[in-house]
Amino acid sequence: MGAGAPALAPAANGHPDLSRYYTQKIKWGACKGSTEAMADATGHAKDVRCGHVTVPLDYAKPSTGTVDVAMIRMRSSASGKPRGSLLLNFGGPGGPGVSALAGSQKEFGFLSKGYDVVSFDPRGVGLSDPVSCGDADGDTEPVAGEGEEPAAVLAELRKVAKECEAKSGPVLPYMGTVNVSRDLDVMRQALGDKKLNYLGFSYGTRLGAVYAAQFPKKVGRMVLDGVDTLTEPVAEQSRVTAEGRQTALDNFLTWCTGNAGCVFGTDARGARQGMVQLIQDLDTMPLRSMSGEEFTGQDVVGVLGQALYSRQAWPALSQALGALLADGDPRALIRMSGGLAGGVGGGTGAVRGTGAVGEETPMDNMSAALMAVNCADDPDRPDAARIEKEVGKLQREFEEASPVFGKSMLMPVLLCFGRPPGTSFIREDVRDVKTPKLLLVGTRGDPATPYRWTEETARRLGPQAVVLDNKGDGHTGYLGSKCVQDKVDGFLLYGETPKSGSSCAAEADSAQ
């Protein structure tokens, strides 16, 4: 995927002819499968319809092929004509937006008073030609074991890269935020909107920032919540996220051991050691279901990575861990993850409650898409000699950052090896945007996107970026803070822009 400027208009100034994509209309119809079931469960099935837009795999060479991007729309409840569409991206990268909106219509009901609320599965995700690595990424150790040479690890990583290519089909080389941003503009046009109104969470903030740089004249009201970095390489992003998740886990264990009935007892330090031991024991001797499926320590890590994003989930997490430790029963933990298969982590995360997997989606799709996008977005690609030399050092750094999350967060860093270098567009060109005001929400206790990334991204985007400082905990602010929600709603619905530097106080602890 090349860097550089995208084709902004069909057949203009020598650009490839994109008119067939920019003139298409969306045919909305009933949602199917698990998406339909979720919509029915929320009681809004009649107001929710699904459709798709067709986009080129390669915007520079549209004849290469196409991909259908799945979409979902919750119709506005406005008595008059809505002000247009509001597109949501729930994060990841790799988070499915269709099932996420189907299952969270209540949370965005107030915004539907002014907008048709729309979400989508980005290319390679969910119902949009999902990528997959089969079981390869889950079986590969990211570091050399005792007596194993780093060269053997590189051989395994090359094998995984080939397996991903074989299982993913033609979309894999065209993953990445620059292309998804172009898809977003096709969706905007197909929805009939002159400007893109947008709410992006976590990784969705990277997508929004890229869109603002590519299509500044098409930006309407845009909110970026849980702001991602635009400059740090994949390795640093993953290390910082591992560190943040470890801090969130330590905070959870301190809370747990301070409450009666905590399965880890009353000593927070002992609880931290006990958690590490639990994961090691389950990796060595996994639990096995009647059907033969295994539940490993890394599966626990995957559930923790999602559950710790929301302080409101702590009581349920404590009970689920109690069932696992006391009875060897992982079912409550599995339910907390939405049934999503384990696999590796390493993105900035998706908003809680967005882990649903459709019948047509490979179980490893989210982790495979996450790796594909992060690799495509990062131009750094160390050669084999450097990887061999540094793999031990990286292992130590990630284990120091987090004895629990370090291993899983290192995996996607190493799995970029064997893939082509990514674009330099995001790092070099997403800056000093000429758009209307953008609202950036940063949460001080965010375990996935540290507050300093909000400040850094705001400086890069320029004076158009207005920062809202959320003093609370959890990943992103909109779904966890009434104050943040009110200010975001006011901005998106009524154009009320908070003063830069405005803050929302931490709300009362609801994890009782």
Coordinates of C-alpha atoms in Angstrom, one line a residue:
M1 CA 0.0 0.0 0.0
G2 CA 1.5 3.3 -1.0
A3 CA 1.7 6.5 1.0
G4 CA 1.0 9.7 -0.7
A5 CA -2.3 11.5 -1.4
P6 CA -5.4 9.5 -2.3
A7 CA -7.6 10.1 -5.3
L8 CA -10.1 12.6 -3.9
A9 CA -12.5 12.7 -6.8
P10 CA -13.5 10.4 -9.6
A11 CA -11.5 10.7 -12.8
A12 CA -10.0 14.0 -11.9
N13 CA -6.5 15.3 -12.8
G14 CA -5.3 11.9 -14.0
H15 CA -6.5 9.9 -11.0
P16 CA -8.1 6.5 -11.7
D17 CA -11.8 6.6 -12.5
L18 CA -13.6 5.9 -9.2
S19 CA -17.1 7.1 -10.4
R20 CA -18.7 3.7 -10.1
Y21 CA -17.9 3.7 -6.4
Y22 CA -18.9 7.3 -5.7
T23 CA -22.2 7.0 -7.5
Q24 CA -23.5 3.8 -5.9
K25 CA -26.5 3.7 -3.6
I26 CA -26.9 1.5 -0.6
K27 CA -29.7 -1.1 -0.6
W28 CA -30.8 -1.5 3.0
G29 CA -32.5 -4.7 4.0
A30 CA -33.0 -6.9 7.0
C31 CA -29.9 -7.9 9.0
K32 CA -29.1 -11.6 9.1
G33 CA -27.8 -14.2 11.5
S34 CA -26.3 -13.1 14.8
T35 CA -26.6 -9.4 13.9
E36 CA -30.4 -9.8 13.5
A37 CA -30.6 -11.7 16.8
M38 CA -28.8 -8.9 18.6
A39 CA -31.0 -6.3 17.0
D40 CA -34.1 -8.2 18.1
A41 CA -32.7 -8.6 21.6
T42 CA -32.5 -4.8 22.0
G43 CA -36.0 -4.3 20.7
H44 CA -34.9 -2.1 17.8
A45 CA -35.0 -4.6 15.0
K46 CA -37.4 -2.6 12.9
D47 CA -35.2 0.5 13.1
V48 CA -32.1 -1.4 12.1
R49 CA -31.1 -2.3 8.5
C50 CA -28.0 -3.7 7.0
G51 CA -26.4 -3.2 3.6
H52 CA -23.0 -2.7 2.0
V53 CA -20.9 -0.5 -0.3
T54 CA -18.4 -1.9 -2.9
V55 CA -14.9 -0.4 -2.8
P56 CA -11.8 -1.1 -4.8
L57 CA -9.1 -3.3 -3.2
D58 CA -6.5 -0.8 -4.6
Y59 CA -7.5 2.8 -5.1
A60 CA -4.5 3.3 -7.4
K61 CA -5.5 0.4 -9.6
P62 CA -9.3 -0.2 -9.3
S63 CA -9.2 -3.0 -11.8
T64 CA -7.3 -5.2 -9.2
G65 CA -10.6 -6.2 -7.6
T66 CA -13.2 -5.2 -5.1
V67 CA -14.4 -5.8 -1.6
D68 CA -18.0 -5.4 -0.2
V69 CA -17.9 -3.4 3.1
A70 CA -20.7 -4.5 5.4
M71 CA -22.7 -1.7 7.0
I72 CA -25.5 -1.3 9.6
R73 CA -27.9 1.7 10.1
M74 CA -30.0 2.6 13.1
R75 CA -32.6 5.1 11.7
S76 CA -33.0 8.4 13.4
S77 CA -35.8 8.9 15.8
A78 CA -36.1 12.6 14.9
S79 CA -39.6 13.7 14.1
G80 CA -38.3 15.7 11.1
K81 CA -35.5 15.1 8.7
P82 CA -32.2 14.0 10.5
R83 CA -29.1 16.1 10.1
G84 CA -27.5 13.2 8.2
S85 CA -25.5 10.2 9.2
L86 CA -23.1 9.7 12.1
L87 CA -20.5 7.0 11.4
L88 CA -19.0 5.0 14.3
N89 CA -15.8 3.0 14.5
F90 CA -15.5 0.9 17.6
G91 CA -11.8 0.4 17.5
G92 CA -9.4 -2.6 17.3
P93 CA -8.0 -2.5 14.7
G94 CA -10.1 -5.5 13.8
G95 CA -13.3 -4.6 15.8
P96 CA -16.5 -5.5 13.9
G97 CA -18.8 -2.5 13.8
V98 CA -21.9 -4.2 12.5
S99 CA -22.4 -6.5 15.4
A100 CA -21.2 -3.8 17.8
L101 CA -23.9 -1.3 16.9
A102 CA -26.6 -4.1 16.7
G103 CA -25.8 -4.9 20.3
S104 CA -25.4 -1.4 21.7
Q105 CA -28.3 0.6 20.2
K106 CA -29.4 1.9 23.6
E107 CA -26.0 3.5 24.3
F108 CA -26.3 5.5 21.1
G109 CA -30.0 6.2 21.2
F110 CA -29.6 9.8 22.2
L111 CA -27.4 10.5 19.2
S112 CA -30.1 8.9 17.0
K113 CA -32.4 11.8 17.9
G114 CA -30.4 13.8 15.4
Y115 CA -28.6 11.3 13.2
D116 CA -29.0 8.0 11.4
V117 CA -26.3 6.2 13.4
V118 CA -24.2 4.0 11.1
S119 CA -21.4 1.6 11.6
F120 CA -19.4 -0.9 9.4
D121 CA -17.0 -3.8 9.4
P122 CA -13.8 -2.4 7.9
R123 CA -12.2 -4.3 5.0
G124 CA -10.8 -7.6 6.2
V125 CA -13.0 -7.6 9.3
G126 CA -16.2 -9.4 10.3
L127 CA -18.5 -9.6 7.3
S128 CA -16.2 -7.6 5.0
D129 CA -14.0 -10.3 3.5
P130 CA -12.5 -11.4 6.9
V131 CA -8.8 -12.2 7.0
S132 CA -7.5 -15.2 8.9
C133 CA -4.3 -16.9 9.9
G134 CA -6.0 -20.2 10.8
D135 CA -4.5 -21.5 14.0
A136 CA -1.0 -20.5 13.1
D137 CA -0.8 -17.3 15.2
G138 CA -2.1 -19.0 18.3
D139 CA 0.4 -21.8 18.1
T140 CA 3.6 -19.8 17.5
E141 CA 5.8 -18.8 20.4
P142 CA 7.0 -15.2 19.9
V143 CA 10.4 -15.9 21.6
A144 CA 13.0 -18.6 21.6
G145 CA 12.5 -21.2 24.2
E146 CA 15.2 -22.8 26.2
G147 CA 17.8 -24.3 23.8
E148 CA 16.0 -22.9 20.8
E149 CA 17.8 -20.5 18.4
P150 CA 16.3 -17.2 17.4
A151 CA 16.6 -18.4 13.7
A152 CA 14.0 -21.1 14.5
V153 CA 11.6 -18.4 15.7
L154 CA 12.1 -16.4 12.5
A155 CA 11.4 -19.6 10.5
E156 CA 8.1 -20.0 12.4
L157 CA 7.2 -16.3 11.8
R158 CA 7.8 -16.7 8.1
K159 CA 5.5 -19.8 8.2
V160 CA 2.8 -17.8 10.0
A161 CA 3.0 -14.9 7.4
K162 CA 2.5 -17.4 4.6
E163 CA -0.4 -19.1 6.4
C164 CA -2.1 -15.7 6.8
E165 CA -1.6 -14.9 3.2
A166 CA -3.0 -18.3 2.1
K167 CA -6.1 -18.1 4.5
S168 CA -6.9 -14.4 3.9
G169 CA -7.4 -14.1 0.2
P170 CA -6.9 -11.0 -1.9
V171 CA -7.8 -8.4 0.7
L172 CA -4.7 -8.9 2.9
P173 CA -2.2 -6.8 0.9
Y174 CA -4.7 -3.9 0.9
M175 CA -5.4 -3.7 4.6
G176 CA -4.4 -0.6 6.5
T177 CA -5.9 2.7 7.7
V178 CA -5.2 4.7 4.6
N179 CA -7.4 2.4 2.5
V180 CA -10.1 2.2 5.2
S181 CA -10.2 6.0 5.3
R182 CA -10.9 6.0 1.6
D183 CA -13.6 3.5 2.1
L184 CA -15.1 5.8 4.7
D185 CA -15.3 8.5 2.1
V186 CA -17.1 6.2 -0.3
M187 CA -19.6 5.4 2.5
R188 CA -20.1 9.1 3.2
Q189 CA -21.0 9.7 -0.4
A190 CA -23.2 6.6 -0.6
L191 CA -25.1 7.8 2.5
G192 CA -25.8 11.1 0.8
D193 CA -23.8 13.2 3.2
K194 CA -21.7 16.2 2.1
K195 CA -19.7 16.1 5.2
L196 CA -18.5 13.1 7.4
N197 CA -19.9 13.2 11.0
Y198 CA -17.9 10.7 12.9
L199 CA -17.3 9.2 16.4
G200 CA -14.3 7.0 16.6
F201 CA -13.1 5.0 19.6
S202 CA -9.5 3.9 20.3
Y203 CA -8.1 2.7 17.0
G204 CA -11.0 4.5 15.4
T205 CA -9.3 7.8 16.4
R206 CA -6.4 6.9 14.2
L207 CA -8.9 6.3 11.4
G208 CA -10.6 9.6 12.0
A209 CA -7.3 11.5 12.1
V210 CA -6.2 9.9 8.8
Y211 CA -9.5 10.9 7.2
A212 CA -9.1 14.5 8.4
A213 CA -5.7 14.6 6.7
Q214 CA -6.9 13.0 3.5
F215 CA -10.3 14.7 3.1
P216 CA -10.1 17.9 5.2
K217 CA -12.9 19.6 3.2
K218 CA -15.2 16.7 3.9
V219 CA -15.0 16.7 7.7
G220 CA -18.1 17.6 9.6
R221 CA -18.4 17.1 13.3
M222 CA -15.7 14.6 14.4
V223 CA -15.0 13.2 17.9
L224 CA -11.9 11.0 18.7
D225 CA -12.3 9.2 22.0
G226 CA -9.4 7.2 23.6
V227 CA -6.8 8.8 21.3
D228 CA -4.3 6.6 19.5
T229 CA -0.7 7.5 18.7
L230 CA 0.1 8.6 15.2
T231 CA 3.9 8.5 15.5
E232 CA 5.0 5.6 17.7
P233 CA 6.0 2.3 16.0
V234 CA 4.1 -0.9 16.6
A235 CA 6.7 -2.2 19.1
E236 CA 6.4 0.9 21.3
Q237 CA 2.6 1.0 21.0
S238 CA 2.4 -2.6 22.1
R239 CA 4.8 -2.1 25.0
V240 CA 3.0 0.9 26.3
T241 CA -0.4 -1.0 26.0
A242 CA 1.1 -3.9 27.9
E243 CA 2.2 -1.5 30.6
G244 CA -1.2 0.1 30.8
R245 CA -3.0 -3.2 31.0
Q246 CA -0.7 -4.3 33.8
T247 CA -1.5 -1.2 35.7
A248 CA -5.2 -1.8 35.3
L249 CA -4.8 -5.4 36.4
D250 CA -2.9 -4.3 39.5
N251 CA -5.6 -1.8 40.3
F252 CA -8.3 -4.5 39.9
L253 CA -6.4 -6.9 42.2
T254 CA -6.0 -4.1 44.8
W255 CA -9.7 -3.5 44.6
C256 CA -10.5 -7.2 44.7
T257 CA -8.3 -8.0 47.8
G258 CA -9.9 -5.1 49.6
N259 CA -13.4 -6.7 49.3
A260 CA -14.7 -9.7 51.1
G261 CA -14.8 -12.9 49.2
C262 CA -12.0 -12.1 46.7
V263 CA -10.7 -15.4 45.4
F264 CA -7.1 -14.1 45.7
G265 CA -7.4 -13.4 49.4
T266 CA -6.6 -10.1 51.1
D267 CA -3.0 -9.5 50.0
A268 CA -2.7 -7.6 46.8
R269 CA 1.0 -8.5 46.2
G270 CA 0.2 -12.2 46.7
A271 CA -2.7 -11.8 44.3
R272 CA -0.4 -10.5 41.6
Q273 CA 1.9 -13.4 42.0
G274 CA -1.1 -15.8 42.0
M275 CA -2.4 -14.3 38.7
V276 CA 0.9 -14.9 37.0
Q277 CA 1.0 -18.5 38.4
L278 CA -2.5 -19.2 37.2
I279 CA -1.7 -18.2 33.7
Q280 CA 1.5 -20.2 33.7
D281 CA -0.3 -23.3 35.0
L282 CA -3.0 -23.1 32.4
D283 CA -0.5 -22.6 29.6
T284 CA 1.3 -25.7 30.8
M285 CA -1.9 -27.8 31.5
P286 CA -4.9 -26.3 29.8
L287 CA -8.5 -27.1 30.8
R288 CA -10.3 -29.2 28.2
S289 CA -14.0 -29.2 27.5
M290 CA -16.1 -32.2 26.7
S291 CA -15.8 -31.4 23.0
G292 CA -12.0 -31.3 23.3
E293 CA -11.5 -27.5 23.2
E294 CA -8.7 -26.1 25.3
F295 CA -8.8 -23.1 27.6
T296 CA -5.3 -21.8 28.2
G297 CA -3.5 -19.2 30.3
Q298 CA -3.4 -17.0 27.2
D299 CA -7.2 -17.3 26.9
V300 CA -7.3 -15.8 30.4
V301 CA -5.0 -13.0 29.3
G302 CA -7.3 -12.3 26.4
V303 CA -10.4 -12.0 28.6
L304 CA -8.5 -9.8 31.1
G305 CA -7.4 -7.5 28.3
Q306 CA -11.1 -6.8 27.4
A307 CA -12.6 -6.9 30.9
L308 CA -10.2 -4.4 32.4
Y309 CA -11.2 -1.7 29.9
S310 CA -14.3 -1.0 32.1
R311 CA -14.3 -0.6 35.9
Q312 CA -18.0 -1.5 35.9
A313 CA -16.9 -5.1 34.8
W314 CA -14.7 -5.7 37.8
P315 CA -17.4 -7.4 40.0
A316 CA -18.3 -9.8 37.2
L317 CA -14.6 -10.4 36.5
S318 CA -13.9 -11.2 40.2
Q319 CA -16.8 -13.8 40.2
A320 CA -15.6 -15.3 36.9
L321 CA -12.1 -15.7 38.2
G322 CA -13.5 -17.2 41.4
A323 CA -15.3 -19.9 39.4
L324 CA -12.2 -20.7 37.5
L325 CA -9.9 -21.0 40.5
A326 CA -12.4 -22.7 42.8
D327 CA -14.1 -25.1 40.4
G328 CA -12.0 -25.1 37.2
D329 CA -15.0 -23.6 35.4
P330 CA -14.0 -21.1 32.7
R331 CA -17.5 -20.5 31.3
A332 CA -18.1 -17.2 33.0
L333 CA -14.8 -15.9 31.7
I334 CA -15.6 -17.0 28.2
R335 CA -19.0 -15.3 28.4
M336 CA -17.2 -12.1 29.4
S337 CA -15.2 -12.1 26.2
G338 CA -18.3 -12.5 24.1
G339 CA -17.2 -16.0 23.1
L340 CA -14.3 -14.5 21.1
A341 CA -11.4 -16.9 20.5
G342 CA -8.2 -16.1 22.2
G343 CA -5.3 -15.4 19.8
V344 CA -2.9 -12.5 20.2
G345 CA -3.6 -9.0 21.2
G346 CA -1.7 -5.8 20.4
G347 CA -4.0 -3.0 19.2
T348 CA -5.2 0.0 21.1
G349 CA -8.4 -2.0 21.8
A350 CA -12.0 -2.0 21.0
V351 CA -14.8 -0.6 23.1
R352 CA -16.2 -3.1 25.6
G353 CA -19.0 -5.2 24.3
T354 CA -17.8 -5.4 20.7
G355 CA -16.4 -8.9 20.6
A356 CA -19.2 -10.7 18.8
V357 CA -18.3 -13.0 16.0
G358 CA -20.7 -13.8 13.2
E359 CA -21.3 -17.3 11.8
E360 CA -19.3 -16.4 8.6
T361 CA -16.3 -14.9 10.5
P362 CA -13.2 -16.9 11.3
M363 CA -12.6 -17.1 15.1
D364 CA -9.2 -15.5 14.8
N365 CA -10.4 -12.7 12.5
M366 CA -10.0 -9.9 15.1
S367 CA -6.4 -10.8 15.9
A368 CA -5.5 -11.4 12.3
A369 CA -7.0 -8.1 11.2
L370 CA -5.3 -6.3 14.1
M371 CA -1.9 -7.6 12.9
A372 CA -2.6 -6.8 9.3
V373 CA -3.6 -3.2 9.9
N374 CA -0.9 -2.4 12.4
C375 CA 1.8 -3.9 10.1
A376 CA 0.3 -2.0 7.1
D377 CA 0.4 1.3 9.1
D378 CA 4.0 1.0 10.3
P379 CA 6.9 1.6 7.9
D380 CA 9.5 0.1 10.3
R381 CA 10.3 -3.5 9.3
P382 CA 13.6 -4.7 10.9
D383 CA 15.4 -7.4 8.9
A384 CA 16.1 -10.9 10.0
A385 CA 19.6 -10.1 11.4
R386 CA 18.1 -7.4 13.7
I387 CA 15.3 -9.6 14.8
E388 CA 17.7 -12.4 15.7
K389 CA 19.9 -10.0 17.6
E390 CA 17.1 -8.2 19.5
V391 CA 14.4 -10.9 20.2
G392 CA 15.8 -11.7 23.6
K393 CA 16.0 -8.0 24.5
L394 CA 12.4 -7.4 23.4
Q395 CA 11.3 -10.4 25.4
R396 CA 12.8 -8.9 28.6
E397 CA 11.4 -5.5 27.9
F398 CA 7.9 -6.8 27.4
E399 CA 8.1 -9.1 30.5
E400 CA 9.2 -6.1 32.5
A401 CA 6.4 -4.0 31.2
S402 CA 3.9 -6.7 32.1
P403 CA 4.5 -10.3 33.4
V404 CA 0.9 -11.0 32.4
F405 CA 0.4 -9.2 29.1
G406 CA 3.9 -9.0 27.8
K407 CA 4.0 -12.2 25.9
S408 CA 0.7 -11.6 24.0
M409 CA 1.6 -8.0 23.2
L410 CA 5.0 -9.0 21.8
M411 CA 3.5 -11.5 19.4
P412 CA 2.0 -9.0 16.9
V413 CA 5.2 -7.0 16.9
L414 CA 7.2 -10.0 15.7
L415 CA 4.5 -11.1 13.3
C416 CA 5.0 -8.0 11.2
F417 CA 8.3 -9.7 10.2
G418 CA 7.9 -11.3 6.7
R419 CA 5.3 -8.7 5.6
P420 CA 6.1 -5.8 3.3
P421 CA 6.9 -2.4 5.0
G422 CA 3.9 -0.3 5.7
T423 CA 2.9 3.2 4.7
S424 CA 4.8 6.3 6.0
F425 CA 1.7 8.5 5.3
I426 CA 0.3 8.4 8.8
R427 CA 3.6 9.2 10.6
E428 CA 4.7 11.9 8.1
D429 CA 1.6 13.5 6.7
V430 CA -1.2 13.3 9.3
R431 CA -0.6 16.7 10.9
D432 CA -1.8 20.3 10.8
V433 CA -5.2 19.5 9.4
K434 CA -7.4 22.3 7.9
T435 CA -10.7 21.1 9.2
P436 CA -13.5 22.4 11.5
K437 CA -12.9 21.9 15.2
L438 CA -12.2 18.3 16.2
L439 CA -13.0 17.1 19.8
L440 CA -10.4 14.7 21.3
V441 CA -11.3 12.9 24.5
G442 CA -8.5 11.5 26.7
T443 CA -9.0 9.5 29.8
R444 CA -6.4 9.7 32.6
G445 CA -6.8 6.1 33.7
D446 CA -7.1 4.5 30.3
P447 CA -5.2 1.2 30.2
A448 CA -4.9 1.1 26.4
T449 CA -4.4 4.6 25.1
P450 CA -2.4 6.7 27.6
Y451 CA -3.5 10.3 28.1
R452 CA -0.2 11.6 26.7
W453 CA -1.2 10.2 23.3
T454 CA -4.2 12.5 23.4
E455 CA -1.9 15.5 24.0
E456 CA 0.6 14.4 21.4
T457 CA -2.0 13.8 18.7
A458 CA -3.7 17.2 19.5
R459 CA -0.4 19.0 19.0
R460 CA 0.1 17.1 15.7
L461 CA -3.3 17.9 14.3
G462 CA -3.0 21.5 15.2
P463 CA -5.2 24.2 16.7
Q464 CA -8.3 22.6 15.3
A465 CA -8.0 19.9 18.0
V466 CA -9.9 20.6 21.2
V467 CA -9.0 18.3 24.2
L468 CA -11.5 17.1 26.8
D469 CA -9.7 15.8 29.8
N470 CA -11.6 12.9 31.4
K471 CA -10.2 12.3 35.0
G472 CA -11.7 8.8 35.2
D473 CA -10.7 5.3 34.5
G474 CA -11.4 2.8 31.8
H475 CA -10.8 2.6 28.0
T476 CA -12.4 5.6 26.3
G477 CA -14.8 8.0 28.0
Y478 CA -18.2 8.2 26.2
L479 CA -19.7 4.9 27.5
G480 CA -18.2 5.3 31.0
S481 CA -18.7 9.0 32.0
K482 CA -22.0 10.9 31.9
C483 CA -20.1 14.1 31.8
V484 CA -18.1 13.0 28.7
Q485 CA -21.3 11.7 27.1
D486 CA -23.1 15.0 27.6
K487 CA -20.2 17.0 26.1
V488 CA -19.8 14.7 23.1
D489 CA -23.5 14.7 22.5
G490 CA -23.6 18.5 22.7
F491 CA -20.8 18.8 20.2
L492 CA -22.2 16.2 17.7
L493 CA -25.8 17.3 17.9
Y494 CA -25.7 21.0 18.6
G495 CA -22.1 22.1 17.6
E496 CA -21.3 23.0 21.2
T497 CA -17.5 22.9 21.4
P498 CA -16.0 22.7 24.9
K499 CA -13.1 25.0 25.7
S500 CA -9.8 23.2 25.1
G501 CA -8.6 21.9 28.4
S502 CA -12.1 21.4 29.8
S503 CA -12.3 18.4 32.1
C504 CA -14.7 15.8 33.5
A505 CA -14.2 14.7 37.0
A506 CA -13.9 11.0 37.9
E507 CA -17.3 9.6 38.6
A508 CA -18.2 7.7 41.8
D509 CA -16.8 4.2 41.9
S510 CA -19.5 1.9 40.6
A511 CA -17.4 -1.3 41.1
Q512 CA -18.9 -2.2 44.5

